[in-house]
Amino acid sequence: MPQTDFFKSVTQITCSTLNLQKAITDLYRFLQDRVPVDAISFDTYDDEKQILHNIISMHKGEQRLVADLKVNDDLHELFMADANNDSLLSDYIPNSAELEISEQVTKRFSSRIFSGVICYLRIEGEILGVAGITRDVPNAFSNEEVELLSSLTVPLTIALVNALRFDELKAVKDQLQDDNKFLQRELAKQAGETVIGANSGLKTTLNMLSQVANTDVPVMLLGETGVGKEVLANALHRMSPRRDSPFITVNCGAIPESLVDSVLFGHEKGAFTGAGQQRKGRFERANGGTLLLDEIGELPLDAQVRLLRVLQEKKIERVGGDTEIPIDARIIAATHRDLNKLVEEGKFREDLWFRLSAFPVVIPPLRERKDDLPLLLAHFLRSCSAKLGISPPPVTLEGVDNINNYHWPGNVREMHNVVERQIILSQGEPLTFASLATSSKKSQPAPEPSVTIDIADSTDALIPTFPVSPASFPTLDEVTRMYIEKALQHCKGKIEGTDGAAALLGINPSTLRHRMRKLNITFGKKR
């Protein structure tokens, strides 16, 4: 067989698979009809540990189990010398018995006396492995056969490099997947922590979400701007079986009308001016996971038609493409608009409304979640202060009162902004939130501004100033108990009335009594 055809054939055999054992087995069979061989051995080489690791070894048609071989210094020096010789691709061994290092070499083959070609598999001066093709008798190969077998070095090196790189990439991918799962779990914990009010103002909402979490039913989140629709959508995703897959959001009101299809469904290269490369849309990116269509009421009517088709058929076509791509994503829609009214006005498709609102969930505004205010205040004091690199400043009782009395038209988002602004302006002084009092709809005597409530670094709630030992981290019940006791001290034990502890804390007297009984706090004006 001409050498060119031989080289082409062995290259196709060895480089058409990443499975080195299959490649060498197929090569062995190919050689039998062209250059009779008895054995073939294929090893990777760890030059630091001086170890040959056998990938596959075959003798007379059968695979042999060969252990890793710790090579001696003489053979190692031979490998290194040969690897550094750019012109040396292989060695011909006419008679292994004549080698000074015969014992080490023959451990890789079936016979102590053989003849064969040793191929050095290297790249950029680094030896990656060796391959040996042998007969069990000395002087078995002609010059032409030696030349043919020597030509195996290049395709075998390519095959080895490809397999090693693939294994490296697979290891990196596996590590990234493990890291991703870990980060997803950590994000899930964060998501759970940031749903403040899970046991109070948002308890009913989260109970509803937990009931629908294990299904793929579309969910419509309804609520005013700033109530935390994205946070709750994320929480729903974390509760669902799709929690380890992507959670993708898109604000439908922020997309230019001309780019809606491209953002949602993606586009092919050259689909329009500026489309320099193919890009996946939000639906593709959310495949296997959850897609939040925020502010769905802002979506143009013509885009609503295409969205409805995708939801019905569960397939998309990229802009400029003609291939249908199957999509499997859980859909959550969210809006602060009255979609029923938009349907009546002809601004929102009724069939799309029915499709998206299979399970509507109303998120209460912050003014209806008074019990969440202290927790949210503590959370934002801590998070905003951490972002600014300072310790959380104390809050006066007047400040707490102003927080409780304000109606919060911008909901949680507004509260975050107000707290952050006050921290910046306070320069470490106690926070009074006096600006909220002027727009408050309630009128209530302001408590004495000289009494302050601190945010203890090691707690998650507003608590009175008290010594905290690092070794005794207080529980939430302990913090709540001390907070109520501080309020009772300030009000001289009085619970009801405008100057009572219930009014000071912004809760009903019956609620305060219930908590006092639960926490074993004594009633009466003895404080």
Coordinates of C-alpha atoms in Angstrom, one line a residue:
M1 CA 0.0 0.0 0.0
P2 CA 1.4 3.5 -0.9
Q3 CA 2.5 5.4 2.1
T4 CA 0.2 8.3 1.3
D5 CA -2.9 6.0 1.3
F6 CA -1.6 4.2 4.4
F7 CA -1.2 7.6 6.3
K8 CA -4.7 8.8 5.2
S9 CA -6.3 5.6 6.3
V10 CA -4.7 5.4 9.8
T11 CA -5.4 9.1 10.3
Q12 CA -9.1 8.5 9.7
I13 CA -9.1 5.5 12.0
T14 CA -7.3 7.0 14.9
C15 CA -8.7 10.6 14.8
S16 CA -12.4 9.8 14.1
T17 CA -13.1 8.9 17.8
L18 CA -12.2 10.2 21.2
N19 CA -12.2 6.7 22.6
L20 CA -8.5 5.7 22.4
Q21 CA -9.2 2.1 23.2
K22 CA -11.5 1.8 20.2
A23 CA -9.0 3.8 18.0
I24 CA -6.1 1.5 18.8
T25 CA -8.2 -1.7 18.5
D26 CA -9.3 -0.6 15.0
L27 CA -5.8 0.3 14.1
Y28 CA -4.5 -3.1 15.2
R29 CA -7.0 -4.8 13.0
F30 CA -6.2 -2.5 10.1
L31 CA -2.5 -3.3 10.4
Q32 CA -3.0 -7.1 10.3
D33 CA -3.7 -7.0 6.5
R34 CA -0.9 -4.6 5.6
V35 CA 2.0 -4.9 8.1
P36 CA 1.8 -8.0 10.2
V37 CA 2.2 -7.2 13.9
D38 CA 1.9 -9.3 17.0
A39 CA 1.4 -6.6 19.6
I40 CA 0.5 -3.0 20.1
S41 CA 0.8 -1.0 23.2
F42 CA -0.4 2.6 23.8
D43 CA 0.6 4.5 27.0
T44 CA 0.4 8.0 28.3
Y45 CA 3.5 9.2 30.2
D46 CA 3.8 11.3 33.4
D47 CA 7.3 12.7 33.2
E48 CA 7.2 14.1 36.7
K49 CA 6.3 10.8 38.3
Q50 CA 8.1 8.8 35.6
I51 CA 5.0 6.6 35.1
L52 CA 3.7 4.9 32.0
H53 CA -0.1 4.5 32.2
N54 CA -1.4 1.9 29.8
I55 CA -4.5 2.9 27.8
I56 CA -4.6 -0.4 25.9
S57 CA -2.3 -3.3 25.1
M58 CA -3.1 -6.0 22.5
H59 CA -1.3 -9.2 21.7
K60 CA -2.3 -11.5 18.9
G61 CA -5.8 -10.1 18.7
E62 CA -6.6 -10.1 22.4
Q63 CA -6.5 -7.2 24.9
R64 CA -4.0 -7.6 27.7
L65 CA -4.3 -6.0 31.2
V66 CA -1.0 -4.1 31.8
A67 CA -0.3 -2.3 35.1
D68 CA 1.2 1.2 35.3
L69 CA 4.9 1.1 35.0
K70 CA 7.4 3.2 37.1
V71 CA 10.3 3.6 34.6
N72 CA 13.9 3.8 35.8
D73 CA 16.0 6.8 35.3
D74 CA 17.8 5.3 32.2
L75 CA 14.5 4.9 30.3
H76 CA 13.2 8.2 31.5
E77 CA 16.4 10.0 30.2
L78 CA 15.9 8.2 26.9
F79 CA 12.3 9.4 26.7
M80 CA 13.4 13.0 27.5
A81 CA 16.3 12.9 25.1
D82 CA 14.1 11.6 22.3
A83 CA 11.3 14.0 23.1
N84 CA 13.7 16.9 22.8
N85 CA 14.9 15.8 19.4
D86 CA 12.6 17.5 17.0
S87 CA 13.7 15.3 14.1
L88 CA 13.2 12.0 16.0
L89 CA 9.6 10.7 15.7
S90 CA 10.2 7.1 16.4
D91 CA 12.8 4.4 17.1
Y92 CA 13.3 1.1 15.3
I93 CA 14.3 -1.7 17.6
P94 CA 15.5 -4.6 15.5
N95 CA 16.3 -6.8 18.5
S96 CA 15.1 -5.9 22.1
A97 CA 17.7 -8.3 23.6
E98 CA 20.5 -6.0 22.5
L99 CA 19.1 -3.0 24.5
E100 CA 20.8 -2.0 27.7
I101 CA 17.4 -1.3 29.2
S102 CA 15.8 -4.4 27.8
E103 CA 14.0 -5.4 31.0
Q104 CA 12.1 -2.2 31.4
V105 CA 11.1 -2.1 27.7
T106 CA 9.9 -5.7 27.5
K107 CA 7.6 -5.2 30.5
R108 CA 5.3 -3.4 28.1
F109 CA 5.2 -6.2 25.5
S110 CA 4.4 -9.9 25.5
S111 CA 7.8 -11.2 24.6
R112 CA 11.3 -10.6 26.1
I113 CA 12.7 -10.7 22.6
F114 CA 11.0 -8.7 19.9
S115 CA 11.5 -6.2 17.1
G116 CA 9.3 -3.1 16.6
V117 CA 8.8 0.6 16.2
I118 CA 8.4 2.9 19.2
C119 CA 6.5 6.1 18.4
Y120 CA 7.1 9.2 20.7
L121 CA 3.9 11.1 21.1
R122 CA 4.8 14.7 21.9
I123 CA 3.7 18.2 21.4
E124 CA 5.9 21.3 21.7
G125 CA 8.7 19.3 23.2
E126 CA 6.5 17.7 25.9
I127 CA 6.3 13.9 25.7
L128 CA 2.7 12.9 26.3
G129 CA 2.9 9.2 25.6
V130 CA 4.5 6.3 23.6
A131 CA 3.2 3.7 21.3
G132 CA 4.9 0.4 20.4
I133 CA 4.1 -1.8 17.4
T134 CA 6.0 -5.1 17.6
R135 CA 6.6 -8.7 16.4
D136 CA 7.7 -11.5 18.8
V137 CA 10.8 -12.2 16.8
P138 CA 13.9 -10.0 16.0
N139 CA 14.5 -8.3 12.7
A140 CA 10.9 -8.9 11.6
F141 CA 10.3 -5.7 9.6
S142 CA 11.5 -4.5 6.3
N143 CA 12.7 -1.0 5.7
E144 CA 9.5 -0.2 4.0
E145 CA 7.4 -1.5 6.9
V146 CA 9.5 0.4 9.4
E147 CA 8.8 3.6 7.4
L148 CA 5.1 2.9 7.3
L149 CA 4.9 2.2 11.0
S150 CA 6.9 5.3 11.8
S151 CA 4.3 7.4 10.0
L152 CA 1.8 6.4 12.7
T153 CA 3.5 8.9 15.1
V154 CA 1.6 12.0 13.9
P155 CA -2.0 10.6 13.8
L156 CA -1.5 8.8 17.1
T157 CA -0.2 12.1 18.7
I158 CA -3.2 14.0 17.3
A159 CA -5.6 11.3 18.6
L160 CA -3.9 11.4 22.1
V161 CA -4.0 15.2 22.3
N162 CA -7.6 15.4 21.2
A163 CA -8.6 12.8 23.9
L164 CA -6.6 14.5 26.6
R165 CA -8.0 17.9 25.8
F166 CA -11.5 16.5 25.7
D167 CA -11.0 14.9 29.1
E168 CA -9.7 18.2 30.5
L169 CA -12.7 20.1 29.1
K170 CA -15.1 17.4 30.5
A171 CA -13.4 17.7 33.9
V172 CA -13.8 21.5 33.8
K173 CA -17.4 21.2 32.7
D174 CA -18.2 18.7 35.5
Q175 CA -16.5 21.1 38.0
L176 CA -18.5 24.0 36.7
Q177 CA -21.7 22.0 36.9
D178 CA -20.9 21.1 40.5
D179 CA -20.0 24.7 41.3
N180 CA -23.3 25.8 39.6
K181 CA -25.3 23.4 41.7
F182 CA -23.6 24.6 44.8
L183 CA -24.2 28.3 43.8
Q184 CA -27.8 27.5 42.9
R185 CA -28.3 26.0 46.4
E186 CA -26.6 29.1 48.0
L187 CA -28.8 31.4 45.9
A188 CA -31.8 29.3 46.9
K189 CA -30.9 30.0 50.5
Q190 CA -30.5 33.7 49.8
A191 CA -33.8 33.7 47.9
G192 CA -35.5 32.2 51.0
E193 CA -33.8 34.7 53.3
T194 CA -34.8 37.7 51.2
V195 CA -38.5 36.7 51.2
I196 CA -39.0 38.7 54.3
G197 CA -42.5 38.2 55.6
A198 CA -42.7 34.5 54.8
N199 CA -44.1 33.9 58.3
S200 CA -46.3 37.0 58.4
G201 CA -47.5 39.3 55.7
L202 CA -46.6 37.0 52.8
K203 CA -47.5 33.7 54.5
T204 CA -50.7 33.3 52.5
T205 CA -48.9 34.2 49.2
L206 CA -46.1 31.8 49.8
N207 CA -48.5 29.0 50.7
M208 CA -50.2 29.5 47.4
L209 CA -46.9 29.4 45.5
S210 CA -45.8 26.3 47.3
Q211 CA -49.1 24.5 46.2
V212 CA -48.4 25.3 42.5
A213 CA -44.6 24.9 42.7
N214 CA -44.4 21.3 41.7
T215 CA -46.5 21.8 38.6
D216 CA -45.8 23.6 35.3
V217 CA -49.0 25.6 35.4
P218 CA -48.4 29.3 34.4
V219 CA -48.5 31.7 37.3
M220 CA -49.6 35.3 37.2
L221 CA -48.2 37.5 39.9
L222 CA -50.4 40.6 40.5
G223 CA -49.4 43.5 42.7
E224 CA -48.4 47.1 42.9
T225 CA -45.0 48.3 41.7
G226 CA -42.3 47.4 44.2
V227 CA -44.1 44.7 46.2
G228 CA -41.4 42.1 45.3
K229 CA -42.9 40.2 42.3
E230 CA -39.4 39.2 41.0
V231 CA -38.3 38.0 44.5
L232 CA -41.4 35.9 44.8
A233 CA -41.0 34.5 41.2
N234 CA -37.5 33.5 42.1
A235 CA -38.8 31.9 45.3
L236 CA -41.3 29.9 43.3
H237 CA -38.6 28.8 40.9
R238 CA -36.5 27.6 43.9
M239 CA -39.4 25.7 45.3
S240 CA -40.0 23.9 41.9
P241 CA -38.3 20.8 40.4
R242 CA -36.6 23.2 38.0
R243 CA -34.6 24.8 40.8
D244 CA -31.2 23.6 39.3
S245 CA -32.0 25.1 35.9
P246 CA -31.9 28.7 34.7
F247 CA -34.2 31.4 36.1
I248 CA -34.4 34.0 33.4
T249 CA -36.2 37.4 33.6
V250 CA -37.3 39.9 31.0
N251 CA -38.9 43.2 31.6
C252 CA -41.4 43.5 28.7
G253 CA -41.8 47.2 29.3
A254 CA -38.1 47.9 28.9
I255 CA -37.8 46.3 25.4
P256 CA -37.9 48.6 22.3
E257 CA -40.9 47.5 20.2
S258 CA -38.7 46.7 17.2
L259 CA -36.5 44.3 19.3
V260 CA -39.2 42.4 21.2
D261 CA -39.0 39.3 18.9
S262 CA -35.2 39.3 19.0
V263 CA -35.1 39.5 22.8
L264 CA -37.7 36.9 23.4
F265 CA -37.0 34.4 20.6
G266 CA -33.4 35.2 19.5
H267 CA -32.1 36.0 16.1
E268 CA -29.8 34.5 13.4
K269 CA -26.6 36.1 12.2
G270 CA -27.5 38.8 9.6
A271 CA -31.2 38.8 10.5
F272 CA -31.2 42.6 10.6
T273 CA -28.7 45.4 10.7
G274 CA -26.4 45.0 13.7
A275 CA -27.1 41.3 14.0
G276 CA -23.4 40.3 13.7
Q277 CA -23.8 36.9 15.3
Q278 CA -26.5 34.4 16.3
R279 CA -28.0 35.1 19.7
K280 CA -30.4 33.0 21.8
G281 CA -33.5 34.7 23.1
R282 CA -34.9 34.6 26.7
F283 CA -37.0 31.5 25.9
E284 CA -34.1 29.5 24.7
R285 CA -31.9 30.6 27.7
A286 CA -34.7 29.5 30.1
N287 CA -35.1 26.1 28.5
G288 CA -35.5 23.5 31.2
G289 CA -36.0 26.3 33.8
T290 CA -38.3 29.2 34.5
L291 CA -39.0 32.4 32.5
L292 CA -40.4 35.5 34.2
L293 CA -42.3 37.8 31.9
D294 CA -42.3 40.9 34.1
E295 CA -44.6 43.8 33.2
I296 CA -46.4 41.6 30.7
G297 CA -49.1 44.3 30.4
E298 CA -46.6 46.5 28.5
L299 CA -46.1 44.0 25.6
P300 CA -47.3 45.3 22.2
L301 CA -50.4 43.6 20.8
D302 CA -48.6 42.2 17.7
A303 CA -46.0 40.7 20.0
Q304 CA -48.7 39.2 22.1
V305 CA -49.9 37.2 19.1
R306 CA -46.5 35.6 18.6
L307 CA -46.1 35.0 22.4
L308 CA -49.4 33.2 22.5
R309 CA -48.4 31.0 19.6
V310 CA -45.1 30.0 21.4
L311 CA -47.0 29.3 24.6
Q312 CA -49.5 27.0 22.7
E313 CA -47.0 25.2 20.5
K314 CA -44.0 25.3 22.8
K315 CA -41.7 26.1 19.9
I316 CA -39.9 29.2 18.7
E317 CA -38.3 30.4 15.6
R318 CA -35.4 32.8 15.8
V319 CA -35.7 36.1 13.9
G320 CA -34.2 35.4 10.4
G321 CA -34.4 31.6 10.9
D322 CA -36.8 28.9 9.6
T323 CA -36.0 26.1 12.1
E324 CA -38.5 25.4 14.9
I325 CA -36.8 25.0 18.2
P326 CA -38.7 23.1 21.0
I327 CA -39.0 25.0 24.3
D328 CA -39.6 23.7 27.8
A329 CA -39.8 26.5 30.3
R330 CA -42.1 27.2 33.2
I331 CA -43.8 30.6 32.6
I332 CA -44.4 33.2 35.3
A333 CA -46.0 36.5 34.3
A334 CA -46.1 39.6 36.5
T335 CA -47.8 43.0 36.2
H336 CA -49.0 45.9 38.2
R337 CA -51.6 46.7 35.6
D338 CA -55.3 45.8 35.7
L339 CA -55.2 43.3 32.8
N340 CA -59.0 42.8 32.9
K341 CA -59.4 46.5 32.1
L342 CA -56.7 46.3 29.4
V343 CA -58.6 43.4 27.8
E344 CA -61.8 45.4 27.9
E345 CA -60.0 48.4 26.3
G346 CA -58.6 46.1 23.6
K347 CA -55.0 46.6 24.7
F348 CA -54.4 43.1 25.9
R349 CA -55.5 39.8 24.2
E350 CA -58.1 38.0 26.1
D351 CA -56.8 34.6 25.0
L352 CA -53.3 35.4 26.2
W353 CA -54.7 36.6 29.5
F354 CA -56.5 33.3 30.0
R355 CA -53.3 31.4 29.0
L356 CA -51.1 33.2 31.5
S357 CA -53.5 33.6 34.4
A358 CA -54.2 29.9 35.0
F359 CA -53.0 30.5 38.6
P360 CA -53.2 34.1 39.6
V361 CA -51.6 35.2 42.9
V362 CA -52.1 38.6 44.4
I363 CA -49.2 40.1 46.4
P364 CA -50.4 42.4 49.1
P365 CA -48.9 46.0 49.2
L366 CA -46.6 46.9 52.0
R367 CA -49.2 49.1 53.8
E368 CA -51.2 45.8 54.4
R369 CA -48.1 44.0 55.8
K370 CA -47.4 46.1 58.9
D371 CA -45.9 43.1 60.8
D372 CA -43.2 43.0 58.1
L373 CA -42.0 46.6 58.5
P374 CA -39.6 46.0 61.5
L375 CA -38.0 43.0 59.7
L376 CA -37.7 44.9 56.4
L377 CA -36.2 47.8 58.2
A378 CA -33.6 45.7 59.9
H379 CA -32.8 43.9 56.7
F380 CA -32.3 47.1 54.7
L381 CA -30.3 48.7 57.5
R382 CA -28.0 45.8 57.5
S383 CA -27.7 45.3 53.8
C384 CA -27.4 49.0 52.9
S385 CA -24.8 49.6 55.6
A386 CA -22.8 46.6 54.5
K387 CA -22.8 47.9 50.9
L388 CA -21.6 51.3 52.2
G389 CA -19.0 49.7 54.4
I390 CA -20.3 51.1 57.7
S391 CA -22.0 49.8 60.8
P392 CA -25.8 50.0 60.9
P393 CA -26.8 53.3 62.6
P394 CA -29.4 53.2 65.4
V395 CA -33.0 54.1 64.7
T396 CA -35.0 56.4 67.1
L397 CA -38.4 55.4 68.3
E398 CA -39.7 58.4 66.4
G399 CA -38.1 56.8 63.3
V400 CA -39.8 53.5 64.0
D401 CA -43.0 55.3 64.4
N402 CA -42.6 57.2 61.1
I403 CA -41.8 53.9 59.3
N404 CA -45.0 52.3 60.8
N405 CA -47.2 55.3 60.0
Y406 CA -46.1 55.9 56.4
H407 CA -48.3 54.4 53.7
W408 CA -45.5 53.2 51.4
P409 CA -46.9 53.8 47.9
G410 CA -43.7 52.5 46.4
N411 CA -43.8 49.4 48.6
V412 CA -40.6 47.5 49.4
R413 CA -38.6 49.1 46.7
E414 CA -39.4 52.5 48.1
M415 CA -38.5 51.4 51.6
H416 CA -35.1 50.2 50.4
N417 CA -34.4 53.5 48.7
V418 CA -35.6 55.5 51.7
V419 CA -33.4 53.6 54.2
E420 CA -30.3 53.8 51.9
R421 CA -30.8 57.5 51.5
Q422 CA -31.2 58.1 55.2
I423 CA -28.1 56.1 56.1
I424 CA -26.1 58.2 53.7
L425 CA -27.5 61.5 55.0
S426 CA -27.3 60.5 58.7
Q427 CA -23.5 60.3 58.9
G428 CA -23.8 57.8 61.7
E429 CA -26.4 59.7 63.7
P430 CA -29.6 58.0 64.8
L431 CA -32.2 57.7 62.0
T432 CA -35.5 59.5 62.5
F433 CA -37.0 59.2 59.0
A434 CA -38.6 62.6 59.6
S435 CA -39.2 63.1 55.9
L436 CA -41.8 60.4 56.0
A437 CA -43.9 62.1 58.7
T438 CA -44.9 65.0 56.4
S439 CA -46.5 62.6 53.9
S440 CA -48.0 60.2 56.4
K441 CA -51.7 59.7 56.4
K442 CA -51.8 58.9 60.1
S443 CA -51.5 61.3 63.0
Q444 CA -50.0 60.0 66.1
P445 CA -48.0 61.7 68.9
A446 CA -44.3 61.3 68.3
P447 CA -42.5 59.4 71.0
E448 CA -39.5 60.9 72.8
P449 CA -36.7 61.2 70.2
S450 CA -34.1 60.8 72.8
V451 CA -34.8 57.1 73.2
T452 CA -33.0 55.0 70.5
I453 CA -33.1 51.5 69.2
D454 CA -29.9 50.0 67.9
I455 CA -29.4 47.4 65.2
A456 CA -27.3 44.8 66.9
D457 CA -24.7 43.5 64.4
S458 CA -25.4 39.9 65.3
T459 CA -29.2 40.0 65.0
D460 CA -31.8 40.2 62.2
A461 CA -34.3 42.4 63.9
L462 CA -34.6 45.8 65.7
I463 CA -33.7 45.3 69.3
P464 CA -33.0 47.6 72.3
T465 CA -29.5 48.4 73.1
F466 CA -28.0 45.6 75.2
P467 CA -24.7 43.9 75.6
V468 CA -24.4 40.9 73.3
S469 CA -21.7 38.3 74.0
P470 CA -20.2 36.8 70.8
A471 CA -20.6 33.4 72.4
S472 CA -24.4 33.8 73.0
F473 CA -26.1 34.7 69.7
P474 CA -29.7 35.7 70.6
T475 CA -32.6 33.8 69.0
L476 CA -35.4 35.7 67.2
D477 CA -37.7 35.1 70.2
E478 CA -35.1 36.6 72.5
V479 CA -34.7 39.6 70.3
T480 CA -38.5 40.1 70.0
R481 CA -38.9 39.7 73.8
M482 CA -36.3 42.4 74.5
Y483 CA -37.8 44.6 71.9
I484 CA -41.3 44.4 73.4
E485 CA -39.9 44.8 76.9
K486 CA -38.1 48.0 75.8
A487 CA -41.4 49.3 74.4
L488 CA -43.2 48.4 77.6
Q489 CA -40.6 50.2 79.7
H490 CA -40.9 53.3 77.6
C491 CA -44.7 53.2 78.0
K492 CA -44.5 52.3 81.7
G493 CA -46.3 49.0 81.1
K494 CA -49.3 50.5 79.3
I495 CA -50.4 48.4 76.3
E496 CA -53.5 50.2 74.8
G497 CA -54.1 53.8 73.9
T498 CA -52.1 56.2 71.7
D499 CA -49.4 56.3 74.3
G500 CA -49.3 52.5 74.8
A501 CA -46.8 49.9 73.7
A502 CA -49.1 48.5 71.0
A503 CA -49.3 51.9 69.2
L504 CA -45.6 52.4 69.6
L505 CA -44.9 49.1 68.0
G506 CA -47.5 49.6 65.3
I507 CA -49.6 46.5 66.1
N508 CA -53.0 45.8 67.6
P509 CA -53.2 45.5 71.4
S510 CA -54.6 41.9 71.0
T511 CA -51.6 41.0 68.8
L512 CA -49.2 42.4 71.4
R513 CA -50.9 40.5 74.2
H514 CA -50.7 37.3 72.2
R515 CA -47.0 37.7 71.6
M516 CA -46.5 38.6 75.3
R517 CA -48.2 35.4 76.4
K518 CA -46.2 33.4 73.9
L519 CA -42.9 34.9 75.1
N520 CA -43.9 34.8 78.8
I521 CA -43.8 38.6 79.2
T522 CA -45.6 39.8 82.4
F523 CA -48.7 42.0 82.0
G524 CA -49.4 45.1 84.0
K525 CA -48.0 48.5 84.7
K526 CA -45.1 47.3 86.9
R527 CA -42.3 48.3 84.6

